[in-house]
PDB file of C-alpha atoms in Angstrom:
ATOM      1  CA  LEU A  58     109.631  79.950  74.437  1.00  0.00           C
ATOM      2  CA  GLY A  59     106.564  78.942  72.525  1.00  0.00           C
ATOM      3  CA  ILE A  60     103.508  77.231  73.553  1.00  0.00           C
ATOM      4  CA  SER A  61     104.776  73.810  72.543  1.00  0.00           C
ATOM      5  CA  HIS A  62     108.009  74.231  74.684  1.00  0.00           C
ATOM      6  CA  THR A  63     105.747  75.159  77.490  1.00  0.00           C
ATOM      7  CA  VAL A  64     103.571  72.183  77.251  1.00  0.00           C
ATOM      8  CA  VAL A  65     106.533  69.849  76.798  1.00  0.00           C
ATOM      9  CA  TYR A  66     107.974  71.184  80.095  1.00  0.00           C
ATOM     10  CA  TYR A  67     104.748  71.522  82.214  1.00  0.00           C
ATOM     11  CA  LEU A  68     103.029  68.269  81.125  1.00  0.00           C
ATOM     12  CA  PRO A  69     105.790  65.815  82.101  1.00  0.00           C
ATOM     13  CA  THR A  70     106.263  67.929  85.436  1.00  0.00           C
ATOM     14  CA  PHE A  71     102.553  67.681  86.052  1.00  0.00           C
ATOM     15  CA  ILE A  72     102.373  63.914  85.417  1.00  0.00           C
ATOM     16  CA  LEU A  73     105.688  63.172  87.572  1.00  0.00           C
ATOM     17  CA  SER A  74     104.039  65.276  90.393  1.00  0.00           C
ATOM     18  CA  LEU A  75     101.043  63.182  90.310  1.00  0.00           C
ATOM     19  CA  ILE A  76     103.007  60.143  90.600  1.00  0.00           C
ATOM     20  CA  LEU A  77     105.203  61.269  93.255  1.00  0.00           C
ATOM     21  CA  SER A  78     102.039  62.473  95.244  1.00  0.00           C
ATOM     22  CA  VAL A  79     101.384  58.707  95.857  1.00  0.00           C
ATOM     23  CA  LEU A  80     104.843  58.225  97.165  1.00  0.00           C
ATOM     24  CA  ASN A  81     104.701  61.223  99.368  1.00  0.00           C
ATOM     25  CA  ILE A  82     101.649  59.465 101.119  1.00  0.00           C
ATOM     26  CA  GLY A  83     104.070  56.892 102.151  1.00  0.00           C
ATOM     27  CA  LEU A  84     106.718  59.500 103.314  1.00  0.00           C
ATOM     28  CA  LEU A  85     104.176  61.295 105.291  1.00  0.00           C
ATOM     29  CA  LYS A  86     102.966  58.071 106.949  1.00  0.00           C
ATOM     30  CA  ILE A  87     106.530  57.463 108.084  1.00  0.00           C
ATOM     31  CA  ALA A  88     106.767  61.149 109.284  1.00  0.00           C
ATOM     32  CA  LEU A  89     103.568  60.679 111.222  1.00  0.00           C
ATOM     33  CA  ASP A  90     104.567  57.366 112.746  1.00  0.00           C
ATOM     34  CA  THR A  91     107.944  58.857 113.841  1.00  0.00           C
ATOM     35  CA  ALA A  92     106.128  61.793 115.444  1.00  0.00           C
ATOM     36  CA  ARG A  93     103.669  59.320 117.225  1.00  0.00           C
ATOM     37  CA  GLY A  94     106.510  57.189 118.535  1.00  0.00           C
ATOM     38  CA  TYR A  95     105.438  54.184 116.448  1.00  0.00           C
ATOM     39  CA  ASP A  96     107.778  51.896 114.781  1.00  0.00           C
ATOM     40  CA  ILE A  97     108.429  52.388 111.287  1.00  0.00           C
ATOM     41  CA  ARG A  98     109.003  49.914 108.394  1.00  0.00           C
ATOM     42  CA  PHE A  99     110.509  50.055 104.904  1.00  0.00           C
ATOM     43  CA  GLN A 100     107.240  48.990 103.444  1.00  0.00           C
ATOM     44  CA  ASP A 101     105.474  52.084 104.970  1.00  0.00           C
ATOM     45  CA  LEU A 102     107.174  54.039 101.999  1.00  0.00           C
ATOM     46  CA  PHE A 103     104.722  52.276  99.539  1.00  0.00           C
ATOM     47  CA  TYR A 104     101.614  52.983 101.808  1.00  0.00           C
ATOM     48  CA  GLY A 105      99.982  55.231  99.225  1.00  0.00           C
ATOM     49  CA  PHE A 106     100.154  52.525  96.532  1.00  0.00           C
ATOM     50  CA  LYS A 107      98.381  50.254  98.666  1.00  0.00           C
ATOM     51  CA  HIS A 108      95.607  52.552 100.004  1.00  0.00           C
ATOM     52  CA  HIS A 109      93.580  54.118  97.183  1.00  0.00           C
ATOM     53  CA  PRO A 110      96.585  55.967  95.251  1.00  0.00           C
ATOM     54  CA  ASP A 111      93.595  57.678  93.241  1.00  0.00           C
ATOM     55  CA  ARG A 112      92.917  59.726  96.105  1.00  0.00           C
ATOM     56  CA  ALA A 113      96.331  61.162  96.346  1.00  0.00           C
ATOM     57  CA  ILE A 114      96.586  61.601  92.415  1.00  0.00           C
ATOM     58  CA  LEU A 115      93.070  63.571  92.274  1.00  0.00           C
ATOM     59  CA  ALA A 116      94.187  65.660  95.266  1.00  0.00           C
ATOM     60  CA  GLN A 117      97.415  66.550  93.934  1.00  0.00           C
ATOM     61  CA  GLY A 118      96.043  67.120  90.336  1.00  0.00           C
ATOM     62  CA  VAL A 119      93.416  69.866  91.835  1.00  0.00           C
ATOM     63  CA  ILE A 120      96.143  71.455  93.746  1.00  0.00           C
ATOM     64  CA  LEU A 121      98.424  71.527  90.792  1.00  0.00           C
ATOM     65  CA  LEU A 122      95.759  72.926  88.571  1.00  0.00           C
ATOM     66  CA  LEU A 123      94.888  75.656  91.117  1.00  0.00           C
ATOM     67  CA  THR A 124      98.547  76.771  91.439  1.00  0.00           C
ATOM     68  CA  TYR A 125      99.338  76.628  87.765  1.00  0.00           C
ATOM     69  CA  LEU A 126      96.406  79.069  87.337  1.00  0.00           C
ATOM     70  CA  CYS A 127      98.343  81.454  89.647  1.00  0.00           C
ATOM     71  CA  ILE A 128     101.323  81.935  87.334  1.00  0.00           C
ATOM     72  CA  PRO A 129     100.285  83.429  84.212  1.00  0.00           C
ATOM     73  CA  GLY A 130     102.390  86.509  84.712  1.00  0.00           C
ATOM     74  CA  SER A 131     105.459  84.621  83.868  1.00  0.00           C
ATOM     75  CA  GLY A 132     104.426  84.304  80.198  1.00  0.00           C
ATOM     76  CA  LEU A 133     103.568  87.915  79.963  1.00  0.00           C
ATOM     77  CA  CYS A 134     106.944  88.960  81.422  1.00  0.00           C
ATOM     78  CA  ILE A 135     108.844  86.703  78.888  1.00  0.00           C
ATOM     79  CA  TYR A 136     106.600  87.949  75.990  1.00  0.00           C
ATOM     80  CA  GLY A 137     107.130  91.589  77.170  1.00  0.00           C
ATOM     81  CA  TYR A 138     110.982  91.064  77.396  1.00  0.00           C
ATOM     82  CA  ARG A 139     110.933  89.578  73.983  1.00  0.00           C
ATOM     83  CA  GLN A 140     108.895  92.358  72.527  1.00  0.00           C
ATOM     84  CA  LYS A 141     111.320  94.779  74.315  1.00  0.00           C
ATOM     85  CA  SER A 142     108.052  96.471  76.036  1.00  0.00           C
ATOM     86  CA  VAL A 143     108.564  97.990  79.335  1.00  0.00           C
ATOM     87  CA  THR A 144     104.829  98.064  79.775  1.00  0.00           C
ATOM     88  CA  LEU A 145     104.035  94.444  79.180  1.00  0.00           C
ATOM     89  CA  LEU A 146     107.225  93.342  81.238  1.00  0.00           C
ATOM     90  CA  LEU A 147     106.013  95.812  84.017  1.00  0.00           C
ATOM     91  CA  ALA A 148     102.411  94.416  83.570  1.00  0.00           C
ATOM     92  CA  GLY A 149     103.630  90.897  83.559  1.00  0.00           C
ATOM     93  CA  THR A 150     105.642  91.366  86.826  1.00  0.00           C
ATOM     94  CA  ALA A 151     102.779  92.853  88.533  1.00  0.00           C
ATOM     95  CA  VAL A 152     100.579  89.976  87.613  1.00  0.00           C
ATOM     96  CA  LEU A 153     103.354  87.512  88.377  1.00  0.00           C
ATOM     97  CA  CYS A 154     103.753  89.025  91.896  1.00  0.00           C
ATOM     98  CA  VAL A 155      99.860  88.796  92.523  1.00  0.00           C
ATOM     99  CA  GLY A 156      99.825  85.313  91.212  1.00  0.00           C
ATOM    100  CA  LEU A 157     102.872  84.283  93.733  1.00  0.00           C
ATOM    101  CA  VAL A 158     101.023  85.590  96.614  1.00  0.00           C
ATOM    102  CA  ILE A 159      97.857  83.742  95.556  1.00  0.00           C
ATOM    103  CA  TYR A 160      99.853  80.634  95.115  1.00  0.00           C
ATOM    104  CA  LEU A 161     101.469  81.102  98.651  1.00  0.00           C
ATOM    105  CA  ILE A 162      97.930  81.352 100.195  1.00  0.00           C
ATOM    106  CA  LEU A 163      96.753  78.365  98.239  1.00  0.00           C
ATOM    107  CA  SER A 164      99.534  76.240  99.112  1.00  0.00           C
ATOM    108  CA  LEU A 165      99.084  77.133 102.949  1.00  0.00           C
ATOM    109  CA  MET A 166      95.565  76.399 102.669  1.00  0.00           C
ATOM    110  CA  PHE A 167      95.881  73.006 101.029  1.00  0.00           C
ATOM    111  CA  SER A 168      99.031  71.989 103.046  1.00  0.00           C
ATOM    112  CA  GLN A 169      97.347  69.410 105.240  1.00  0.00           C
ATOM    113  CA  THR A 170      95.556  67.505 102.383  1.00  0.00           C
ATOM    114  CA  MET A 171      98.109  64.783 102.056  1.00  0.00           C
ATOM    115  CA  PHE A 172      98.257  64.279 105.847  1.00  0.00           C
ATOM    116  CA  PHE A 173      94.342  63.708 105.879  1.00  0.00           C
ATOM    117  CA  LEU A 174      94.806  61.324 103.143  1.00  0.00           C
ATOM    118  CA  THR A 175      97.439  59.468 104.987  1.00  0.00           C
ATOM    119  CA  ASP A 176      95.756  59.516 108.316  1.00  0.00           C
ATOM    120  CA  TYR A 177      92.296  58.586 107.098  1.00  0.00           C
ATOM    121  CA  ILE A 178      92.015  56.048 104.456  1.00  0.00           C
ATOM    122  CA  ASP A 179      88.287  56.267 103.959  1.00  0.00           C
ATOM    123  CA  ILE A 180      88.533  60.067 103.168  1.00  0.00           C
ATOM    124  CA  GLU A 181      87.810  61.060  99.532  1.00  0.00           C
ATOM    125  CA  ALA A 182      90.299  63.510  97.847  1.00  0.00           C
ATOM    126  CA  ILE A 183      87.845  66.552  97.726  1.00  0.00           C
ATOM    127  CA  GLN A 184      86.846  65.998 101.296  1.00  0.00           C
ATOM    128  CA  ALA A 185      90.544  66.087 102.289  1.00  0.00           C
ATOM    129  CA  LEU A 186      91.103  69.233 100.371  1.00  0.00           C
ATOM    130  CA  LYS A 187      88.085  70.823 102.100  1.00  0.00           C
ATOM    131  CA  GLU A 188      89.206  69.664 105.616  1.00  0.00           C
ATOM    132  CA  SER A 189      92.744  71.100 104.913  1.00  0.00           C
ATOM    133  CA  VAL A 190      91.068  74.501 103.959  1.00  0.00           C
ATOM    134  CA  ARG A 191      88.984  74.398 107.099  1.00  0.00           C
ATOM    135  CA  ILE A 192      91.644  73.329 109.581  1.00  0.00           C
ATOM    136  CA  MET A 193      93.905  75.953 108.330  1.00  0.00           C
ATOM    137  CA  ARG A 194      91.580  78.949 108.901  1.00  0.00           C
ATOM    138  CA  GLY A 195      93.656  81.234 111.226  1.00  0.00           C
ATOM    139  CA  LYS A 196      96.780  78.957 111.095  1.00  0.00           C
ATOM    140  CA  LYS A 197      98.257  79.937 107.903  1.00  0.00           C
ATOM    141  CA  GLY A 198     100.443  82.664 109.365  1.00  0.00           C
ATOM    142  CA  LYS A 199     101.749  80.016 111.974  1.00  0.00           C
ATOM    143  CA  LEU A 200     102.592  77.586 109.189  1.00  0.00           C
ATOM    144  CA  PHE A 201     104.282  80.194 107.091  1.00  0.00           C
ATOM    145  CA  TYR A 202     106.410  81.343 110.048  1.00  0.00           C
ATOM    146  CA  LEU A 203     107.256  77.479 110.637  1.00  0.00           C
ATOM    147  CA  GLN A 204     108.345  77.158 107.104  1.00  0.00           C
ATOM    148  CA  LEU A 205     110.278  80.210 107.202  1.00  0.00           C
ATOM    149  CA  SER A 206     112.235  78.932 110.266  1.00  0.00           C
ATOM    150  CA  PHE A 207     113.543  75.980 108.138  1.00  0.00           C
ATOM    151  CA  ILE A 208     115.521  78.291 105.772  1.00  0.00           C
ATOM    152  CA  GLY A 209     118.714  78.380 108.005  1.00  0.00           C
ATOM    153  CA  ILE A 210     118.736  74.714 108.710  1.00  0.00           C
ATOM    154  CA  TYR A 211     118.094  73.888 105.061  1.00  0.00           C
ATOM    155  CA  LEU A 212     120.936  76.164 103.693  1.00  0.00           C
ATOM    156  CA  LEU A 213     123.326  74.496 106.355  1.00  0.00           C
ATOM    157  CA  GLY A 214     122.278  71.209 105.097  1.00  0.00           C
ATOM    158  CA  ALA A 215     122.870  72.055 101.569  1.00  0.00           C
ATOM    159  CA  ILE A 216     126.454  73.415 102.179  1.00  0.00           C
ATOM    160  CA  ALA A 217     128.036  70.066 102.017  1.00  0.00           C
ATOM    161  CA  CYS A 218     126.665  69.234  98.621  1.00  0.00           C
ATOM    162  CA  GLY A 219     123.413  68.328  99.994  1.00  0.00           C
ATOM    163  CA  ILE A 220     124.500  65.449 102.101  1.00  0.00           C
ATOM    164  CA  GLY A 221     123.362  67.153 105.171  1.00  0.00           C
ATOM    165  CA  LEU A 222     119.760  67.308 103.818  1.00  0.00           C
ATOM    166  CA  LEU A 223     119.758  63.531 104.740  1.00  0.00           C
ATOM    167  CA  TRP A 224     119.080  64.745 108.335  1.00  0.00           C
ATOM    168  CA  VAL A 225     117.536  68.087 107.636  1.00  0.00           C
ATOM    169  CA  ILE A 226     114.538  66.877 105.444  1.00  0.00           C
ATOM    170  CA  PRO A 227     113.249  64.164 107.577  1.00  0.00           C
ATOM    171  CA  TYR A 228     113.532  66.617 110.603  1.00  0.00           C
ATOM    172  CA  MET A 229     111.417  69.030 108.460  1.00  0.00           C
ATOM    173  CA  GLN A 230     108.771  66.267 107.655  1.00  0.00           C
ATOM    174  CA  VAL A 231     108.337  65.205 111.318  1.00  0.00           C
ATOM    175  CA  THR A 232     108.024  68.898 112.339  1.00  0.00           C
ATOM    176  CA  MET A 233     105.273  69.303 109.859  1.00  0.00           C
ATOM    177  CA  ALA A 234     103.598  66.112 111.018  1.00  0.00           C
ATOM    178  CA  ASN A 235     103.696  67.361 114.560  1.00  0.00           C
ATOM    179  CA  PHE A 236     102.167  70.690 113.340  1.00  0.00           C
ATOM    180  CA  TYR A 237      99.411  68.430 111.714  1.00  0.00           C
ATOM    181  CA  ARG A 238      98.998  66.691 115.001  1.00  0.00           C
ATOM    182  CA  LYS A 239      98.780  69.957 116.946  1.00  0.00           C
ATOM    183  CA  ILE A 240      96.217  71.669 114.598  1.00  0.00           C
ATOM    184  CA  THR A 241      94.077  68.587 114.685  1.00  0.00           C
ATOM    185  CA  GLY A 242      94.045  68.509 118.382  1.00  0.00           C
ATOM    186  CA  GLU A 243      96.015  65.133 118.692  1.00  0.00           C
ATOM    187  CA  ILE A 244      98.728  66.840 120.805  1.00  0.00           C
TER     188      ILE A 244
END
């Protein structure tokens, strides 16, 4: 694939992800309220649109840019495959593996950013990113293990053509909300 195909794929994905980040704030509000035992309302779904959506968009944009920078090896792999160059293919695979490890670490570091934006309406996007990095020091392994524990239940939820995911995904979100509450000292 050429550069134009790559741009045509990644640009709309990037823009859609930014828009969905605002909706995600509402989903996280519902998960946090459920974890805290508060009543939830349908209008909470749009909480992010009412409370500075620019913060969610900026935070998600920074996270996406950092994560996109971690995956240059895929292009090198494709180029090596097209050129039938084993050396380029192996180099691309090595760069891709390193990039995926860096991506995993970054995603764990920034995993609590949206929770901070949901919980504190006055916090700026960059401050939420910094708080997420700060609070995740020494806790990335716990979160990684927690996320791995969801694999079995996620697969079970997907077996029935995804219908089971209607229960599994909210369970996962409330569990992640409780993880956030625990590492912030709320519980």
